[in-house]
Coordinates of C-alpha atoms in Angstrom, one line a residue:
M1 CA 47.5 -50.8 -49.3
I2 CA 49.9 -50.6 -52.3
P3 CA 48.3 -48.7 -55.2
A4 CA 48.0 -50.6 -58.4
T5 CA 50.7 -49.9 -61.0
T6 CA 49.9 -48.9 -64.6
D7 CA 50.7 -52.4 -65.8
D8 CA 48.4 -53.9 -63.3
E9 CA 45.6 -51.6 -64.4
K10 CA 46.2 -52.5 -68.1
K11 CA 45.9 -56.2 -67.2
E12 CA 42.8 -55.5 -65.3
A13 CA 41.3 -53.6 -68.3
F14 CA 42.0 -56.6 -70.6
R15 CA 40.6 -59.0 -68.0
L16 CA 37.4 -57.0 -67.8
Y17 CA 37.1 -56.9 -71.6
N18 CA 37.6 -60.7 -71.8
E19 CA 34.9 -61.2 -69.2
G20 CA 32.5 -59.1 -71.2
Q21 CA 32.5 -56.2 -68.8
H22 CA 33.1 -53.6 -71.6
Q23 CA 31.8 -50.5 -69.8
E24 CA 34.1 -51.1 -66.8
S25 CA 37.0 -51.9 -69.1
L26 CA 36.4 -48.7 -71.1
A27 CA 36.2 -46.6 -68.0
L28 CA 39.6 -48.0 -66.9
C29 CA 41.1 -47.4 -70.4
N30 CA 39.9 -43.8 -70.3
R31 CA 41.5 -43.3 -66.9
L32 CA 44.8 -44.7 -68.2
L33 CA 44.8 -42.6 -71.3
E34 CA 44.5 -39.4 -69.2
T35 CA 48.1 -39.8 -68.1
A36 CA 49.8 -41.4 -71.1
R37 CA 49.1 -42.4 -74.7
D38 CA 49.4 -46.1 -75.0
P39 CA 48.5 -47.7 -78.4
A40 CA 47.5 -51.0 -76.8
V41 CA 45.1 -49.2 -74.4
E42 CA 43.8 -47.1 -77.2
I43 CA 43.0 -50.2 -79.3
L44 CA 41.3 -51.8 -76.3
A45 CA 39.2 -48.6 -75.7
A46 CA 38.1 -48.6 -79.3
T47 CA 37.3 -52.3 -79.2
N48 CA 35.2 -51.7 -76.0
L49 CA 33.3 -48.9 -77.8
F50 CA 32.6 -51.3 -80.7
S51 CA 31.4 -54.0 -78.3
L52 CA 29.1 -51.5 -76.6
G53 CA 27.5 -50.6 -79.9
K54 CA 28.9 -47.0 -79.9
L55 CA 29.9 -47.2 -83.5
E56 CA 30.5 -43.5 -84.3
D57 CA 32.9 -43.2 -81.3
A58 CA 34.6 -46.5 -82.2
E59 CA 35.0 -45.4 -85.9
V60 CA 36.6 -42.1 -84.8
Y61 CA 39.0 -44.0 -82.5
F62 CA 40.0 -46.6 -85.2
R63 CA 40.3 -44.1 -88.0
D64 CA 42.7 -42.0 -85.8
L65 CA 44.6 -45.2 -85.0
A66 CA 44.8 -46.2 -88.7
R67 CA 46.2 -42.8 -89.5
R68 CA 48.9 -43.1 -86.9
M69 CA 49.5 -46.8 -87.5
P70 CA 48.7 -47.4 -91.1
E71 CA 50.6 -50.7 -91.2
S72 CA 48.5 -52.4 -88.6
S73 CA 46.4 -55.2 -90.1
H74 CA 44.5 -55.6 -86.8
I75 CA 43.4 -51.9 -86.7
H76 CA 42.1 -52.0 -90.3
S77 CA 40.3 -55.2 -89.6
Y78 CA 38.5 -53.8 -86.6
L79 CA 37.7 -50.5 -88.5
A80 CA 36.1 -52.7 -91.2
K81 CA 34.0 -54.5 -88.5
V82 CA 32.8 -51.1 -87.2
L83 CA 32.0 -49.8 -90.7
E84 CA 30.2 -53.1 -91.6
R85 CA 28.1 -53.0 -88.4
G86 CA 27.1 -49.5 -89.4
G87 CA 26.2 -50.5 -92.9
N88 CA 29.0 -48.5 -94.5
E89 CA 29.9 -49.8 -98.0
S90 CA 33.6 -48.9 -97.5
A91 CA 34.0 -51.7 -94.9
I92 CA 35.1 -54.1 -97.7
A93 CA 38.0 -51.9 -98.6
E94 CA 39.3 -51.9 -95.0
Y95 CA 39.0 -55.7 -94.8
A96 CA 41.1 -55.8 -98.0
A97 CA 43.7 -53.5 -96.5
A98 CA 43.9 -55.6 -93.4
V99 CA 44.6 -58.8 -95.5
R100 CA 47.1 -57.0 -97.8
L101 CA 49.0 -55.9 -94.7
D102 CA 49.1 -59.4 -93.2
P103 CA 48.0 -62.2 -95.5
D104 CA 48.3 -64.6 -92.5
N105 CA 45.9 -62.7 -90.2
Q106 CA 43.2 -65.4 -89.9
D107 CA 40.7 -63.2 -88.2
A108 CA 41.0 -60.6 -91.0
L109 CA 40.8 -63.3 -93.7
R110 CA 37.8 -64.9 -92.1
S111 CA 35.9 -61.6 -91.7
Y112 CA 36.8 -60.6 -95.2
A113 CA 35.6 -63.9 -96.7
A114 CA 32.4 -63.7 -94.7
S115 CA 31.8 -60.1 -95.9
L116 CA 32.3 -61.1 -99.5
I117 CA 30.0 -64.1 -99.2
A118 CA 27.3 -61.9 -97.5
R119 CA 27.5 -59.7 -100.7
K120 CA 27.1 -62.9 -102.8
D121 CA 30.6 -62.5 -104.1
E122 CA 31.8 -66.1 -103.9
R123 CA 34.3 -65.5 -106.8
G124 CA 36.0 -62.8 -104.8
A125 CA 36.0 -64.9 -101.6
L126 CA 37.6 -68.0 -103.2
P127 CA 41.3 -66.8 -103.0
V128 CA 40.7 -65.7 -99.4
L129 CA 39.0 -69.0 -98.5
K130 CA 41.8 -71.0 -100.2
R131 CA 44.4 -69.1 -98.2
L132 CA 42.5 -69.6 -94.9
Y133 CA 42.3 -73.4 -95.5
L134 CA 45.9 -73.6 -96.5
I135 CA 47.0 -71.9 -93.3
G136 CA 44.6 -73.5 -90.7
K137 CA 43.3 -76.7 -92.3
R138 CA 40.1 -76.1 -90.2
P139 CA 37.0 -78.2 -91.1
D140 CA 34.7 -75.1 -91.0
D141 CA 37.0 -73.4 -93.5
L142 CA 36.9 -76.5 -95.7
R143 CA 33.1 -76.4 -95.7
R144 CA 33.0 -72.7 -96.6
L145 CA 35.6 -73.3 -99.4
T146 CA 33.7 -76.3 -100.8
A147 CA 30.4 -74.3 -100.8
A148 CA 32.0 -71.3 -102.6
L149 CA 33.6 -73.6 -105.2
T150 CA 30.3 -75.2 -105.9
R151 CA 28.4 -71.9 -106.2
T152 CA 31.0 -70.6 -108.7
G153 CA 30.7 -73.6 -111.0
C154 CA 33.8 -75.4 -109.7
A155 CA 31.9 -78.4 -108.3
E156 CA 34.5 -81.0 -109.5
E157 CA 37.3 -79.0 -107.9
A158 CA 35.2 -78.9 -104.6
C159 CA 34.8 -82.7 -104.7
A160 CA 38.5 -83.3 -105.4
L161 CA 39.4 -81.0 -102.6
Y162 CA 37.1 -82.8 -100.1
Q163 CA 38.6 -86.2 -101.2
S164 CA 42.2 -85.1 -101.0
P165 CA 44.5 -86.6 -98.3
G166 CA 44.6 -84.8 -95.0
T167 CA 41.0 -83.4 -95.0
G168 CA 39.7 -86.2 -92.9
K169 CA 36.6 -86.3 -95.2
P170 CA 34.1 -85.0 -92.6
K171 CA 30.5 -85.5 -93.5
S172 CA 28.9 -82.2 -94.5
R173 CA 26.0 -80.8 -96.5
E174 CA 28.5 -78.8 -98.6
Y175 CA 30.2 -81.9 -99.9
A176 CA 26.8 -83.5 -100.7
E177 CA 25.8 -80.3 -102.6
A178 CA 29.1 -80.4 -104.5
L179 CA 28.5 -84.0 -105.5
S180 CA 25.1 -83.1 -106.7
A181 CA 26.3 -80.1 -108.7
A182 CA 29.0 -82.3 -110.3
G183 CA 26.3 -84.7 -111.5
R184 CA 27.2 -87.5 -109.1
Y185 CA 23.7 -87.8 -107.8
R186 CA 23.8 -91.3 -106.3
E187 CA 26.9 -90.4 -104.2
A188 CA 25.2 -87.1 -103.2
A189 CA 22.0 -89.0 -102.2
D190 CA 24.0 -91.4 -100.0
E191 CA 26.0 -88.6 -98.4
A192 CA 22.8 -86.5 -97.7
R193 CA 20.9 -89.6 -96.4
V194 CA 23.6 -90.3 -93.8
L195 CA 23.5 -86.7 -92.7
Y196 CA 19.7 -86.7 -92.4
D197 CA 19.7 -89.8 -90.3
E198 CA 22.1 -88.1 -87.9
T199 CA 20.6 -84.6 -87.9
H200 CA 16.9 -85.0 -89.0
N201 CA 17.4 -81.6 -90.5
A202 CA 14.9 -80.7 -93.3
L203 CA 17.7 -79.1 -95.4
D204 CA 19.5 -82.4 -95.4
L205 CA 16.3 -84.2 -96.3
R206 CA 15.6 -81.8 -99.1
L207 CA 19.1 -82.3 -100.5
Y208 CA 18.7 -86.1 -100.3
L209 CA 15.3 -86.1 -102.1
A210 CA 16.6 -83.8 -104.9
A211 CA 19.7 -86.0 -105.5
R212 CA 17.6 -89.2 -105.2
A213 CA 15.1 -87.8 -107.8
R214 CA 18.0 -87.3 -110.3
A215 CA 19.6 -90.7 -109.5
D216 CA 16.3 -92.7 -109.7
A217 CA 13.6 -90.7 -111.5
A218 CA 11.1 -93.5 -111.6
S219 CA 10.8 -93.8 -107.8
A220 CA 11.1 -90.1 -107.0
P221 CA 7.4 -89.2 -106.7
G222 CA 6.8 -92.0 -104.3
T223 CA 9.8 -91.1 -102.2
Y224 CA 8.8 -87.5 -102.0
A225 CA 5.2 -88.4 -101.0
S226 CA 6.4 -90.9 -98.4
F227 CA 8.7 -88.3 -96.6
L228 CA 6.2 -85.5 -96.9
R229 CA 3.7 -87.4 -94.8
E230 CA 6.3 -87.3 -92.0
T231 CA 7.9 -84.0 -92.7
P232 CA 5.5 -81.5 -94.4
D233 CA 8.2 -78.9 -95.1
P234 CA 7.1 -76.1 -97.5
C235 CA 10.4 -76.1 -99.4
I236 CA 10.3 -79.9 -100.0
F237 CA 6.6 -79.5 -101.0
L238 CA 7.7 -76.9 -103.6
D239 CA 10.5 -79.2 -104.9
Y240 CA 7.9 -82.0 -105.2
V241 CA 5.5 -79.7 -107.2
H242 CA 8.3 -78.8 -109.6
L243 CA 9.2 -82.4 -110.1
L244 CA 5.6 -83.2 -110.9
Q245 CA 5.5 -80.3 -113.4
E246 CA 8.6 -81.6 -115.1
R247 CA 7.0 -85.0 -115.5
G248 CA 3.8 -83.4 -116.9
E249 CA 1.7 -84.7 -114.0
Y250 CA -0.2 -81.4 -113.7
L251 CA -3.3 -82.7 -111.9
R252 CA -1.2 -84.3 -109.1
A253 CA 1.0 -81.1 -109.0
L254 CA -2.1 -78.9 -108.6
A255 CA -3.4 -81.1 -105.7
T256 CA 0.0 -80.9 -104.1
V257 CA 0.4 -77.1 -104.5
K258 CA -3.1 -76.7 -102.9
K259 CA -1.7 -78.5 -99.8
L260 CA 1.3 -76.2 -99.9
I261 CA -1.0 -73.1 -100.0
A262 CA -2.9 -74.4 -97.0
L263 CA 0.5 -74.5 -95.2
D264 CA 1.6 -71.0 -96.3
N265 CA -0.5 -68.7 -98.6
L266 CA 2.6 -67.2 -100.4
P267 CA 2.1 -65.4 -103.8
Q268 CA 4.6 -67.7 -105.5
Y269 CA 2.6 -70.8 -104.5
R270 CA -0.7 -69.2 -105.7
L271 CA 1.0 -68.3 -109.1
I272 CA 2.0 -72.0 -109.6
A273 CA -1.6 -73.0 -109.0
C274 CA -2.8 -70.5 -111.7
E275 CA -0.2 -71.8 -114.1
L276 CA -1.2 -75.4 -113.4
S277 CA -4.9 -74.6 -113.9
A278 CA -4.1 -73.0 -117.2
A279 CA -2.0 -76.0 -118.3
L280 CA -5.0 -78.3 -117.4
G281 CA -7.3 -76.2 -119.5
D282 CA -9.3 -74.9 -116.5
H283 CA -9.3 -71.3 -117.8
A284 CA -12.1 -70.0 -115.6
N285 CA -10.1 -70.8 -112.4
A286 CA -6.8 -69.8 -114.0
L287 CA -8.1 -66.3 -114.9
T288 CA -9.9 -65.8 -111.6
G289 CA -6.8 -67.0 -109.7
Y290 CA -4.5 -64.6 -111.6
E291 CA -6.7 -61.5 -111.2
N292 CA -7.4 -62.2 -107.5
L293 CA -3.6 -62.6 -106.9
I294 CA -2.8 -59.4 -108.7
R295 CA -5.5 -57.5 -106.7
D296 CA -4.1 -58.9 -103.4
E297 CA -0.6 -57.8 -104.4
L298 CA -1.7 -54.3 -105.3
D299 CA -3.6 -54.0 -102.0
A300 CA -0.6 -55.2 -100.0
P301 CA 1.6 -52.4 -98.3
C302 CA 4.5 -53.6 -100.5
P303 CA 4.2 -56.0 -103.4
S304 CA 6.2 -59.2 -103.1
E305 CA 9.4 -59.9 -105.0
D306 CA 7.3 -62.2 -107.2
F307 CA 5.0 -59.4 -108.4
R308 CA 6.9 -58.8 -111.7
H309 CA 6.8 -62.6 -112.4
I310 CA 3.1 -62.7 -111.6
L311 CA 2.3 -59.8 -114.0
R312 CA 4.5 -61.3 -116.7
S313 CA 2.9 -64.8 -116.4
Y314 CA -0.6 -63.2 -116.5
R315 CA 0.2 -61.1 -119.5
R316 CA 1.5 -64.1 -121.4
Y317 CA -1.5 -66.2 -120.4
I318 CA -4.2 -63.7 -121.5
T319 CA -2.3 -62.9 -124.7
A320 CA -2.3 -66.6 -125.6
Q321 CA -5.9 -67.3 -124.6
L322 CA -7.8 -64.1 -125.6
P323 CA -8.2 -62.0 -128.8
Q324 CA -5.7 -59.2 -128.9
E325 CA -8.1 -56.3 -128.1
E326 CA -9.8 -58.2 -125.3
A327 CA -6.5 -59.2 -123.8
I328 CA -5.2 -55.6 -123.7
Q329 CA -8.5 -54.2 -122.3
R330 CA -8.5 -56.9 -119.6
F331 CA -4.9 -56.2 -118.7
L332 CA -5.4 -52.5 -118.5
A333 CA -8.5 -53.0 -116.3
C334 CA -6.6 -55.2 -113.9
V335 CA -3.2 -53.5 -113.9
P336 CA -3.2 -49.8 -112.9
G337 CA -1.3 -47.3 -115.0
D338 CA -0.2 -45.2 -112.0
T339 CA 3.3 -44.8 -110.5
N340 CA 4.0 -48.5 -109.9
V341 CA 7.0 -49.1 -112.1
V342 CA 6.5 -52.8 -112.5
C343 CA 2.9 -52.3 -113.8
L344 CA 4.1 -49.6 -116.2
E345 CA 6.9 -51.8 -117.5
E346 CA 4.7 -54.8 -118.1
T347 CA 2.1 -52.7 -119.8
A348 CA 4.8 -51.3 -122.1
E349 CA 6.0 -54.8 -122.8
M350 CA 2.5 -55.9 -123.8
Y351 CA 2.3 -53.1 -126.4
R352 CA 5.8 -53.9 -127.5
E353 CA 4.9 -57.5 -128.2
R354 CA 1.8 -56.3 -130.1
G355 CA 4.1 -54.3 -132.4
E356 CA 2.9 -50.9 -131.2
A357 CA 6.3 -49.3 -130.6
G358 CA 5.0 -45.8 -130.2
E359 CA 2.6 -46.8 -127.4
A360 CA 5.3 -49.0 -125.8
R361 CA 7.7 -46.1 -125.8
S362 CA 5.2 -43.9 -124.0
W363 CA 4.6 -46.4 -121.2
Y364 CA 8.4 -47.0 -120.9
Y365 CA 8.9 -43.3 -120.6
R366 CA 6.3 -43.1 -117.8
A367 CA 8.2 -45.9 -116.0
Y368 CA 11.4 -43.9 -116.3
R369 CA 9.7 -40.8 -114.8
A370 CA 8.3 -42.9 -112.0
D371 CA 11.6 -44.6 -111.1
Y372 CA 14.7 -43.2 -112.9
V373 CA 16.8 -46.3 -112.0
N374 CA 14.5 -49.3 -112.5
G375 CA 12.2 -47.7 -115.1
G376 CA 15.2 -45.9 -116.7
L377 CA 17.1 -49.1 -117.4
S378 CA 14.0 -50.7 -119.0
Y379 CA 13.4 -47.5 -121.1
A380 CA 17.1 -47.4 -122.2
E381 CA 17.0 -51.1 -123.2
F382 CA 13.9 -50.4 -125.3
L383 CA 15.5 -47.4 -127.0
A384 CA 18.6 -49.5 -127.8
S385 CA 16.5 -52.2 -129.4
E386 CA 14.8 -49.5 -131.5
G387 CA 18.1 -48.1 -132.6
D388 CA 17.7 -44.7 -130.8
D389 CA 21.2 -44.5 -129.6
R390 CA 21.2 -40.8 -128.9
E391 CA 18.2 -40.9 -126.5
C392 CA 19.4 -44.2 -125.0
E393 CA 22.9 -42.7 -124.2
K394 CA 21.2 -39.5 -122.7
V395 CA 19.0 -41.6 -120.4
L396 CA 21.9 -43.8 -119.2
L397 CA 24.2 -40.8 -118.7
Y398 CA 21.5 -39.3 -116.5
I399 CA 21.1 -42.4 -114.5
L400 CA 24.9 -42.7 -114.0
A401 CA 25.2 -39.1 -112.9
N402 CA 22.5 -39.5 -110.2
V403 CA 22.9 -43.0 -108.7
R404 CA 24.4 -42.9 -105.2
K405 CA 24.1 -46.5 -103.9
L406 CA 26.7 -49.0 -105.0
S407 CA 23.9 -51.6 -105.5
D408 CA 22.2 -49.2 -108.0
L409 CA 25.5 -48.4 -109.8
S410 CA 26.1 -52.2 -110.0
R411 CA 22.7 -52.7 -111.7
V412 CA 23.4 -50.0 -114.2
A413 CA 26.9 -51.4 -115.0
A414 CA 25.4 -54.9 -115.4
A415 CA 22.6 -53.6 -117.7
V416 CA 25.1 -51.7 -119.9
T417 CA 27.7 -54.5 -120.2
K418 CA 25.0 -57.1 -120.8
N419 CA 24.3 -55.3 -124.0
H420 CA 27.9 -54.2 -124.5
E421 CA 27.9 -54.7 -128.3
T422 CA 25.1 -52.2 -128.6
L423 CA 25.6 -49.8 -125.7
L424 CA 29.4 -49.7 -125.2
R425 CA 29.9 -48.5 -128.7
L426 CA 28.6 -45.2 -127.3
R427 CA 31.9 -43.5 -126.3
R428 CA 30.6 -41.0 -123.8
L429 CA 28.6 -43.7 -122.0
T430 CA 31.7 -46.0 -121.8
G431 CA 33.8 -43.2 -120.4
E432 CA 31.3 -42.2 -117.8
L433 CA 30.7 -45.9 -116.7
I434 CA 34.5 -46.3 -116.3
R435 CA 34.7 -43.1 -114.3
R436 CA 31.9 -44.0 -111.9
L437 CA 33.1 -47.5 -111.3
E438 CA 36.7 -46.3 -110.7
E439 CA 35.4 -43.9 -108.1
R440 CA 34.2 -46.9 -106.0
R441 CA 37.0 -49.3 -107.1
D442 CA 38.0 -50.3 -103.5
M443 CA 34.4 -51.3 -102.8
L444 CA 33.6 -53.2 -106.1
G445 CA 32.8 -56.9 -106.0
S446 CA 33.7 -59.4 -108.7
D447 CA 30.7 -58.7 -110.8
E448 CA 31.2 -55.0 -110.8
R449 CA 35.0 -55.4 -111.5
E450 CA 34.2 -57.6 -114.5
C451 CA 31.7 -55.0 -115.7
L452 CA 34.6 -52.4 -115.5
A453 CA 36.9 -54.8 -117.3
I454 CA 34.4 -55.2 -120.1
A455 CA 34.0 -51.4 -120.4
Y456 CA 37.8 -51.1 -120.6
R457 CA 37.8 -53.8 -123.3
S458 CA 35.2 -51.9 -125.3
A459 CA 37.1 -48.6 -124.9
A460 CA 40.3 -50.4 -126.1
T461 CA 38.6 -51.8 -129.1
A462 CA 37.1 -48.5 -130.0
A463 CA 40.5 -46.8 -129.6
L464 CA 42.2 -49.3 -131.9
S465 CA 39.5 -48.8 -134.5
R466 CA 40.4 -45.1 -134.6
E467 CA 44.1 -45.8 -134.5
D468 CA 44.6 -44.3 -131.1
Y469 CA 47.2 -46.9 -130.1
A470 CA 48.3 -45.4 -126.8
A471 CA 44.7 -45.2 -125.6
C472 CA 44.1 -48.8 -126.7
M473 CA 47.2 -50.1 -124.8
E474 CA 46.3 -48.0 -121.7
N475 CA 42.7 -49.4 -121.6
C476 CA 44.0 -52.9 -122.0
L477 CA 46.4 -52.6 -119.1
C478 CA 43.7 -51.1 -116.9
G479 CA 41.3 -53.9 -117.9
I480 CA 43.8 -56.6 -117.0
D481 CA 44.5 -54.8 -113.7
V482 CA 40.9 -54.7 -112.6
L483 CA 39.9 -58.2 -113.9
P484 CA 38.6 -60.3 -111.0
P485 CA 39.6 -64.0 -110.4
Y486 CA 37.4 -66.6 -112.0
S487 CA 36.1 -64.1 -114.6
R488 CA 33.3 -65.4 -116.9
E489 CA 32.6 -63.0 -119.7
C490 CA 35.9 -61.1 -120.0
M491 CA 39.3 -62.8 -120.0
A492 CA 42.9 -61.7 -119.8
R493 CA 43.5 -63.2 -123.3
D494 CA 41.0 -60.7 -124.8
F495 CA 43.3 -57.8 -123.8
L496 CA 46.4 -59.6 -124.8
T497 CA 44.9 -60.2 -128.3
L498 CA 44.2 -56.5 -128.5
I499 CA 47.7 -55.6 -127.3
N500 CA 49.2 -57.9 -130.0
R501 CA 47.0 -56.4 -132.7
T502 CA 48.0 -52.9 -131.5
K503 CA 51.7 -53.8 -131.6
E504 CA 51.4 -55.1 -135.1
Q505 CA 49.7 -52.0 -136.4
M506 CA 51.7 -49.3 -134.6
P507 CA 54.1 -47.6 -137.0
T508 CA 56.4 -46.7 -134.1
D509 CA 56.9 -47.7 -130.5
C510 CA 54.8 -45.7 -128.1
P511 CA 55.2 -47.0 -124.5
V512 CA 52.4 -46.4 -122.2
I513 CA 54.2 -47.2 -118.9
K514 CA 57.2 -44.9 -118.7
A515 CA 60.0 -45.6 -116.3
S516 CA 60.5 -42.9 -113.7
G517 CA 63.7 -41.0 -114.1
P518 CA 66.2 -40.8 -111.2
Q519 CA 65.4 -37.1 -110.7
K520 CA 62.0 -35.9 -109.5
P521 CA 60.7 -32.3 -109.3
A522 CA 61.6 -30.6 -106.0
A523 CA 57.9 -30.4 -105.1
A524 CA 57.4 -34.1 -105.6
R525 CA 60.4 -34.9 -103.3
R526 CA 59.0 -32.8 -100.4
S527 CA 57.8 -34.7 -97.4
V528 CA 54.4 -34.0 -95.9
Q529 CA 56.0 -32.1 -93.0
A530 CA 58.0 -30.0 -95.4
L531 CA 54.8 -29.1 -97.3
I532 CA 53.1 -28.1 -94.1
E533 CA 55.9 -25.7 -93.3
V534 CA 56.2 -24.3 -96.8
M535 CA 52.5 -23.6 -97.1
A536 CA 52.0 -22.4 -93.5
L537 CA 49.0 -24.7 -93.0
S538 CA 46.5 -24.3 -90.2
L539 CA 46.0 -27.3 -87.8
P540 CA 42.8 -28.6 -89.5
E541 CA 44.6 -28.3 -92.9
Q542 CA 47.6 -30.2 -91.5
E543 CA 45.3 -33.0 -90.2
I544 CA 43.5 -33.3 -93.6
L545 CA 46.9 -33.4 -95.5
A546 CA 48.3 -36.0 -93.1
F547 CA 45.2 -38.2 -93.4
L548 CA 45.0 -38.0 -97.2
A549 CA 48.8 -38.7 -97.5
T550 CA 48.2 -41.9 -95.5
H551 CA 44.9 -43.1 -97.0
K552 CA 45.3 -41.6 -100.5
R553 CA 41.6 -41.0 -100.8
A554 CA 38.8 -39.9 -98.5
S555 CA 35.2 -38.7 -98.6
E556 CA 33.8 -35.5 -97.2
T557 CA 32.2 -37.6 -94.4
D558 CA 35.6 -39.1 -93.5
L559 CA 37.1 -35.7 -93.1
R560 CA 34.1 -34.4 -91.1
R561 CA 34.7 -37.3 -88.6
L562 CA 38.4 -36.5 -88.6
L563 CA 38.0 -32.9 -87.7
G564 CA 34.7 -33.0 -85.9
T565 CA 33.2 -30.3 -88.0
R566 CA 31.0 -30.0 -91.0
R567 CA 33.0 -27.1 -92.6
V568 CA 35.3 -29.5 -94.5
A569 CA 34.6 -28.3 -98.1
G570 CA 35.9 -24.8 -97.4
I571 CA 39.0 -26.0 -95.6
V572 CA 39.9 -28.4 -98.5
N573 CA 39.3 -25.6 -101.1
L574 CA 41.6 -23.3 -99.2
L575 CA 44.2 -26.1 -98.9
I576 CA 44.0 -26.7 -102.7
R577 CA 44.5 -22.9 -103.4
K578 CA 47.5 -22.8 -101.1
A579 CA 49.1 -25.7 -102.9
K580 CA 48.5 -24.2 -106.3
A581 CA 50.0 -20.9 -105.2
Q582 CA 53.2 -22.9 -104.5
G583 CA 53.0 -24.6 -107.9
I584 CA 52.1 -28.0 -106.3
M585 CA 49.4 -30.4 -107.4
L586 CA 48.5 -31.8 -104.0
L587 CA 44.8 -32.8 -103.9
E588 CA 42.2 -33.5 -106.5
K589 CA 38.4 -33.6 -106.3
K590 CA 37.2 -37.0 -107.7
G591 CA 33.4 -36.3 -107.9
M592 CA 30.5 -37.1 -105.6
S593 CA 29.8 -40.3 -103.7
A594 CA 27.1 -41.3 -101.2
E595 CA 29.3 -39.7 -98.5
G596 CA 29.8 -36.4 -100.2
E597 CA 32.7 -35.0 -102.2
V598 CA 35.6 -37.4 -102.8
Y599 CA 39.2 -36.1 -102.4
E600 CA 42.4 -37.9 -103.6
Y601 CA 46.0 -37.2 -102.6
C602 CA 48.2 -36.8 -105.7
G603 CA 51.4 -35.8 -103.9
T604 CA 54.1 -38.3 -102.9

């Protein structure tokens, strides 16, 4: 029997992978790699590891491949999939790298768009989805693009796209939603009704009924009641209740929400029943309903997402119905003053509305101590409203210094920039917010990038007011650079206006961007290999230098995976000292992240 050639074994490994026999394919890949390094086989081995759920091993493989083949869009795309499966926030940066390297890589584009949409970043996904549809003209890409346009407030553009020549105008829920968002309710109802007749899907029926209610308000209650007898869907029931509330038919709405509660005893449905009882003047049932609901929420292992809304509605109700002292005593008797941050914040807000700022501050401070992010943001907002800028800045700087999750950093950025006229006048706070967001720049979504742009705009305005023209220009250019597509609160024209004002006030030209001269310092011209030789680097130091020269930035966790050791910090510190001894600025520490110290390559 003639032994199989290497090419035959490679074909067999790919065949096994395509048939879903990943363990067998991986074993064959490993056998092939014992004799020779073949990039195609290495990629297949890494892909098999990913398919088998061995994410750590797959990540090590793909990071090594990315270091050796940094121009491969396919490798960056698969590395992103591995990171995303493992819940690593840096996955989005790898998807972006894959798309930058090959804007026509449809798999990378589709994965990148899906990842952005999963993060609720439709604004960021729009350019990707437009590119996808332009390349492939696939109906599923058209549906995703239509949905993203609708959710970003571009419903008319979505409708025009769907009606343009060459689309084939396939029937879809996304098109019906676009028509409804554009105010074309009758067309939306017709489109959704055709869909429902074909699919009998409750989502299509819900869309039809909502559009029909807008197109023909008089017949809407009867239409809802008729369909609900056949399809008692909770979401459609809820839409019907809201419709009756809008029409002021509170008795009928209450009867309907009781049917809904019988289907599913959710807190949000019980809250609506309390609010309807209050609107009907049935205060005994309203009060009992509110307090039973609050007790059930507090007894639950984890209060629902509606708990804050429940407490707020209860607080407003008893404040309106009871004398001030009785209302506060009843609230305190029902809502515990322990470590539940929502309870503490709502108690603080009750005192604030009563005009008792000192008592409100005490409760907000307790919320801050219980939860430095959630309670801290509420406390800072209260301090800002009271004009206590010094304490407000101190609290926000503490929060920024300690947040680790990108989602928490995003919430802080949103809170600060929402009150940018008040908070971003605080220079230290603005600078720290910019620094923390820039640390995660590759992972920022459109909302976070717009927050960063707003911070740069505020920094530029402040610099202009103190006649620091160079800083103003630099902040403007940085703000334009980070500005996301389809921005809402911050526009490129804001920065251009500031630049024009700066140019008009500058007594002399002071360029911010300076052209590089033809000659560079000798150290800057050295290649990585030359630096390795000059500094007599050890093998681990060489690997770190080569990795950072390729990727420009890495976390402590990235380097641990690269070297297979936890002793990364000491190796990097020694490498920095060796570079300084040669008069070279090679690496910089850029602060802490969720994955440890962050290092940046600043050589060439």
